[in-house]
Amino acid sequence: MKIRYFAVLLLFTAINLHSQVWVNQINPSPGVMFSVYAYDANVAWATGELGKVLYTSNGGNNWFNMTNAIFGTSNVYSVHGIDPTTAIVVSNVSGGKVFRSTNRGLSWQTLFSRSNVTLSDVQFINSTTGFVFGNPVANQYFIFKTTNGGNTFDTVSVTRPPSPNPNSQIIPNCTHLFQSAIGNPIFIWFGTSTGHLFYSTNTGTSWSFSIPDSNISMRSLTFSSTQNGLCGGDDPFMSVNGGAGWRFQGTYPNTGGYYSFETVAWQYFYSSGPSIYRSTNNAASFSLQFTNVSQEDFRDLSFVSTPGDNSLSVVHGWGVTGDGEIARYSDPIGIIPISTIIPGKFNLYQNYPNPFNPVTIITFDIAENSDIKLEVADILGKTIKVLHQGKVNAGSYKTEFDGTNLPSGIYFYRLLTDKTSITRKLMLIK
């Protein structure tokens, strides 16, 4: 009986240590929202119908209506934050236009205009390189890029894939960019209103497509690597080969269409109808996190992982709905409990994958409540990253180590407690 009681107590403690919180925030200009972008813990942008643009610099405690006459009554379909005061948006003003503000939305500059094309989305891979997605012109999807933060746009170097249907459209928020390391090709995906999903593995030089759900509109997609991703419209699908093939995920819960898929800090999120779901097991299963009061569909989600205290990270995010609700998410992460069974001994397992590029998972067992330190060191023994330091309850845990900013080579990770020290080797290959 004592063992069962302690296991229940441990589970309750673990849940509370890593509790996730969604909180509704006040929108100063309610109405249909299309897009939201989380830049960091404090700065976020949101856009919607009738030229609506919102901005916060204090975590959403106050959202400011930055709607400008330059948008008229046109829809602002997508937004991407470049830095704390700069954002780029696309709108259907007089066809399609790209705008940029460098002063928190107080004023906007027209960067690109095309009268015969509707622009639906904008995505950046870093502060300088981004892509704008538009609907077909002469039966070819209109996609172009910038490599200088929007100062100029290149409408030639990106091949425009042919549209298999003259009425096909690229859906706002149904695009994704991924680059495994600086200098590597950019992988690009976008979904269409006719159920096609296009993908490029070479920064848009050539394209292929697949059909997750024939003739059913794709509403959103995300990829956590060059191979693993999710997409959905009326139904959810998973790919493990970069989008070339998809399998139906019939066990995913839903309360409506699948509107927004996102991934951050080895977690997946999606919205279905008015509800938001989360997975911490590589999208094997999802659990309900939040349902908005108005029962209106969440149209878009956006998350960002930022440094926190005690070597933790904090995932921040926002969701926006079709009636103007804004919900904010905050969750401290670092080490995540993966079992409530008390291990028989302390153990540090071999990281997986190994070799890795650039992210690997580390798992370990704690036999009793302990003060621990989990760190990564270079070949000379110098600590380069503390993954966790502090009190931990007995149990099994996992965490992530990201070597994006490190050179290839051999590193060591070690688990230190007041009773033991365990060290293992890992290899980063870029």
PDB file of C-alpha atoms in Angstrom, residues 261-404:
ATOM      1  CA  PHE A 261       0.196  21.568 -36.107  1.00  0.00           C
ATOM      2  CA  GLU A 262       3.314  22.843 -34.334  1.00  0.00           C
ATOM      3  CA  THR A 263       6.459  21.341 -32.800  1.00  0.00           C
ATOM      4  CA  VAL A 264       8.832  22.791 -30.209  1.00  0.00           C
ATOM      5  CA  ALA A 265      11.332  21.333 -27.713  1.00  0.00           C
ATOM      6  CA  TRP A 266      10.639  17.717 -28.755  1.00  0.00           C
ATOM      7  CA  GLN A 267       6.897  18.220 -28.223  1.00  0.00           C
ATOM      8  CA  TYR A 268       4.042  18.312 -30.746  1.00  0.00           C
ATOM      9  CA  PHE A 269       0.872  20.403 -30.490  1.00  0.00           C
ATOM     10  CA  TYR A 270      -2.215  20.644 -32.637  1.00  0.00           C
ATOM     11  CA  SER A 271      -5.577  22.346 -32.511  1.00  0.00           C
ATOM     12  CA  SER A 272      -8.775  20.600 -33.475  1.00  0.00           C
ATOM     13  CA  GLY A 273     -11.879  22.736 -33.356  1.00  0.00           C
ATOM     14  CA  PRO A 274     -11.838  24.722 -30.093  1.00  0.00           C
ATOM     15  CA  SER A 275      -9.353  22.386 -28.367  1.00  0.00           C
ATOM     16  CA  ILE A 276      -5.564  22.106 -28.164  1.00  0.00           C
ATOM     17  CA  TYR A 277      -3.746  18.789 -27.769  1.00  0.00           C
ATOM     18  CA  ARG A 278      -0.134  17.968 -26.836  1.00  0.00           C
ATOM     19  CA  SER A 279       2.268  15.033 -27.256  1.00  0.00           C
ATOM     20  CA  THR A 280       5.568  14.394 -25.463  1.00  0.00           C
ATOM     21  CA  ASN A 281       6.182  10.945 -27.015  1.00  0.00           C
ATOM     22  CA  ASN A 282       7.086  11.885 -30.594  1.00  0.00           C
ATOM     23  CA  ALA A 283       3.447  12.155 -31.676  1.00  0.00           C
ATOM     24  CA  ALA A 284       2.608   8.559 -30.741  1.00  0.00           C
ATOM     25  CA  SER A 285      -0.358   9.869 -28.751  1.00  0.00           C
ATOM     26  CA  PHE A 286      -1.890  13.199 -27.735  1.00  0.00           C
ATOM     27  CA  SER A 287      -3.769  14.433 -24.691  1.00  0.00           C
ATOM     28  CA  LEU A 288      -6.220  17.315 -24.346  1.00  0.00           C
ATOM     29  CA  GLN A 289      -4.744  20.480 -22.850  1.00  0.00           C
ATOM     30  CA  PHE A 290      -7.237  23.286 -23.328  1.00  0.00           C
ATOM     31  CA  THR A 291     -10.651  24.130 -24.765  1.00  0.00           C
ATOM     32  CA  ASN A 292     -11.715  27.724 -25.276  1.00  0.00           C
ATOM     33  CA  VAL A 293     -14.932  28.931 -23.719  1.00  0.00           C
ATOM     34  CA  SER A 294     -16.520  30.248 -26.904  1.00  0.00           C
ATOM     35  CA  GLN A 295     -16.097  26.885 -28.681  1.00  0.00           C
ATOM     36  CA  GLU A 296     -14.677  28.732 -31.703  1.00  0.00           C
ATOM     37  CA  ASP A 297     -11.936  26.971 -33.689  1.00  0.00           C
ATOM     38  CA  PHE A 298      -8.293  27.745 -32.949  1.00  0.00           C
ATOM     39  CA  ARG A 299      -6.995  28.916 -36.341  1.00  0.00           C
ATOM     40  CA  ASP A 300      -3.288  29.073 -35.504  1.00  0.00           C
ATOM     41  CA  LEU A 301      -0.760  28.192 -32.788  1.00  0.00           C
ATOM     42  CA  SER A 302       2.827  29.358 -32.333  1.00  0.00           C
ATOM     43  CA  PHE A 303       5.462  28.369 -29.748  1.00  0.00           C
ATOM     44  CA  VAL A 304       8.997  29.295 -28.781  1.00  0.00           C
ATOM     45  CA  SER A 305      11.452  27.794 -26.295  1.00  0.00           C
ATOM     46  CA  THR A 306      13.450  30.310 -24.248  1.00  0.00           C
ATOM     47  CA  PRO A 307      16.099  30.009 -21.513  1.00  0.00           C
ATOM     48  CA  GLY A 308      14.772  29.903 -17.973  1.00  0.00           C
ATOM     49  CA  ASP A 309      16.043  29.432 -14.443  1.00  0.00           C
ATOM     50  CA  ASN A 310      17.890  26.388 -13.035  1.00  0.00           C
ATOM     51  CA  SER A 311      19.021  25.283 -16.513  1.00  0.00           C
ATOM     52  CA  LEU A 312      15.429  24.772 -17.593  1.00  0.00           C
ATOM     53  CA  SER A 313      13.828  26.074 -20.715  1.00  0.00           C
ATOM     54  CA  VAL A 314      10.359  27.503 -20.882  1.00  0.00           C
ATOM     55  CA  VAL A 315       8.007  26.890 -23.780  1.00  0.00           C
ATOM     56  CA  HIS A 316       5.828  29.927 -24.440  1.00  0.00           C
ATOM     57  CA  GLY A 317       3.076  30.061 -26.981  1.00  0.00           C
ATOM     58  CA  TRP A 318      -0.164  31.585 -28.157  1.00  0.00           C
ATOM     59  CA  GLY A 319      -3.277  30.386 -29.928  1.00  0.00           C
ATOM     60  CA  VAL A 320      -5.820  32.540 -31.784  1.00  0.00           C
ATOM     61  CA  THR A 321      -9.387  31.703 -32.759  1.00  0.00           C
ATOM     62  CA  GLY A 322     -11.932  32.568 -35.409  1.00  0.00           C
ATOM     63  CA  ASP A 323     -13.760  34.926 -33.059  1.00  0.00           C
ATOM     64  CA  GLY A 324     -10.724  36.788 -31.726  1.00  0.00           C
ATOM     65  CA  GLU A 325      -9.883  34.862 -28.581  1.00  0.00           C
ATOM     66  CA  ILE A 326      -6.211  34.796 -27.622  1.00  0.00           C
ATOM     67  CA  ALA A 327      -4.837  32.135 -25.270  1.00  0.00           C
ATOM     68  CA  ARG A 328      -1.291  32.087 -23.882  1.00  0.00           C
ATOM     69  CA  TYR A 329       0.718  28.998 -22.929  1.00  0.00           C
ATOM     70  CA  SER A 330       3.670  28.652 -20.561  1.00  0.00           C
ATOM     71  CA  ASP A 331       5.443  25.455 -19.518  1.00  0.00           C
ATOM     72  CA  PRO A 332       8.838  25.066 -17.801  1.00  0.00           C
ATOM     73  CA  ILE A 333      10.747  22.135 -19.250  1.00  0.00           C
ATOM     74  CA  GLY A 334      14.172  20.667 -18.744  1.00  0.00           C
ATOM     75  CA  ILE A 335      13.977  17.070 -17.635  1.00  0.00           C
ATOM     76  CA  ILE A 336      10.699  15.276 -18.227  1.00  0.00           C
ATOM     77  CA  PRO A 337       9.474  12.347 -16.066  1.00  0.00           C
ATOM     78  CA  ILE A 338       8.944   9.237 -18.201  1.00  0.00           C
ATOM     79  CA  SER A 339       8.066   6.655 -15.522  1.00  0.00           C
ATOM     80  CA  THR A 340       6.580   6.546 -12.007  1.00  0.00           C
ATOM     81  CA  ILE A 341       8.330   3.242 -11.184  1.00  0.00           C
ATOM     82  CA  ILE A 342      11.165   3.774  -8.701  1.00  0.00           C
ATOM     83  CA  PRO A 343      14.425   2.438 -10.221  1.00  0.00           C
ATOM     84  CA  GLY A 344      16.620   0.055  -8.279  1.00  0.00           C
ATOM     85  CA  LYS A 345      19.776   2.081  -8.906  1.00  0.00           C
ATOM     86  CA  PHE A 346      21.123   5.268 -10.419  1.00  0.00           C
ATOM     87  CA  ASN A 347      21.786   4.915 -14.123  1.00  0.00           C
ATOM     88  CA  LEU A 348      22.705   7.082 -17.095  1.00  0.00           C
ATOM     89  CA  TYR A 349      21.847   5.532 -20.446  1.00  0.00           C
ATOM     90  CA  GLN A 350      23.567   5.927 -23.796  1.00  0.00           C
ATOM     91  CA  ASN A 351      22.166   8.891 -25.683  1.00  0.00           C
ATOM     92  CA  TYR A 352      20.029   8.287 -28.768  1.00  0.00           C
ATOM     93  CA  PRO A 353      20.751   8.766 -31.576  1.00  0.00           C
ATOM     94  CA  ASN A 354      24.519   8.559 -31.348  1.00  0.00           C
ATOM     95  CA  PRO A 355      26.252   9.886 -33.416  1.00  0.00           C
ATOM     96  CA  PHE A 356      23.769  12.746 -33.679  1.00  0.00           C
ATOM     97  CA  ASN A 357      23.151  16.016 -35.560  1.00  0.00           C
ATOM     98  CA  PRO A 358      22.227  18.313 -33.947  1.00  0.00           C
ATOM     99  CA  VAL A 359      19.819  17.001 -31.266  1.00  0.00           C
ATOM    100  CA  THR A 360      19.963  13.872 -29.106  1.00  0.00           C
ATOM    101  CA  ILE A 361      17.941  12.459 -26.197  1.00  0.00           C
ATOM    102  CA  ILE A 362      19.492  11.554 -22.835  1.00  0.00           C
ATOM    103  CA  THR A 363      17.643   9.344 -20.336  1.00  0.00           C
ATOM    104  CA  PHE A 364      18.576   8.487 -16.742  1.00  0.00           C
ATOM    105  CA  ASP A 365      17.281   6.844 -13.549  1.00  0.00           C
ATOM    106  CA  ILE A 366      17.255   8.368 -10.073  1.00  0.00           C
ATOM    107  CA  ALA A 367      16.935   5.716  -7.325  1.00  0.00           C
ATOM    108  CA  GLU A 368      15.944   8.129  -4.533  1.00  0.00           C
ATOM    109  CA  ASN A 369      15.145  11.797  -4.067  1.00  0.00           C
ATOM    110  CA  SER A 370      18.435  13.571  -4.776  1.00  0.00           C
ATOM    111  CA  ASP A 371      20.237  16.742  -5.666  1.00  0.00           C
ATOM    112  CA  ILE A 372      21.618  16.117  -9.147  1.00  0.00           C
ATOM    113  CA  LYS A 373      23.629  17.804 -11.815  1.00  0.00           C
ATOM    114  CA  LEU A 374      23.392  16.669 -15.442  1.00  0.00           C
ATOM    115  CA  GLU A 375      25.927  18.347 -17.683  1.00  0.00           C
ATOM    116  CA  VAL A 376      27.785  18.080 -20.992  1.00  0.00           C
ATOM    117  CA  ALA A 377      31.550  18.627 -21.197  1.00  0.00           C
ATOM    118  CA  ASP A 378      34.073  18.906 -23.999  1.00  0.00           C
ATOM    119  CA  ILE A 379      36.984  16.519 -24.516  1.00  0.00           C
ATOM    120  CA  LEU A 380      39.096  18.558 -22.050  1.00  0.00           C
ATOM    121  CA  GLY A 381      36.491  18.145 -19.324  1.00  0.00           C
ATOM    122  CA  LYS A 382      35.212  21.734 -19.465  1.00  0.00           C
ATOM    123  CA  THR A 383      31.478  22.058 -18.835  1.00  0.00           C
ATOM    124  CA  ILE A 384      29.729  23.524 -21.882  1.00  0.00           C
ATOM    125  CA  LYS A 385      26.085  23.000 -20.896  1.00  0.00           C
ATOM    126  CA  VAL A 386      24.245  22.221 -17.663  1.00  0.00           C
ATOM    127  CA  LEU A 387      21.082  20.356 -18.673  1.00  0.00           C
ATOM    128  CA  HIS A 388      19.642  20.259 -15.154  1.00  0.00           C
ATOM    129  CA  GLN A 389      20.749  21.101 -11.623  1.00  0.00           C
ATOM    130  CA  GLY A 390      18.618  20.785  -8.527  1.00  0.00           C
ATOM    131  CA  LYS A 391      16.402  18.443  -6.526  1.00  0.00           C
ATOM    132  CA  VAL A 392      14.782  15.549  -8.385  1.00  0.00           C
ATOM    133  CA  ASN A 393      12.352  12.943  -7.120  1.00  0.00           C
ATOM    134  CA  ALA A 394      13.107   9.259  -7.589  1.00  0.00           C
ATOM    135  CA  GLY A 395      12.091   8.112 -11.061  1.00  0.00           C
ATOM    136  CA  SER A 396      13.145   7.910 -14.699  1.00  0.00           C
ATOM    137  CA  TYR A 397      13.687  11.037 -16.790  1.00  0.00           C
ATOM    138  CA  LYS A 398      14.664  12.239 -20.231  1.00  0.00           C
ATOM    139  CA  THR A 399      16.031  15.476 -21.610  1.00  0.00           C
ATOM    140  CA  GLU A 400      17.321  16.882 -24.882  1.00  0.00           C
ATOM    141  CA  PHE A 401      20.781  18.130 -25.779  1.00  0.00           C
ATOM    142  CA  ASP A 402      21.049  20.471 -28.769  1.00  0.00           C
ATOM    143  CA  GLY A 403      24.492  20.790 -30.349  1.00  0.00           C
ATOM    144  CA  THR A 404      23.501  23.283 -33.052  1.00  0.00           C
TER     145      THR A 404
END
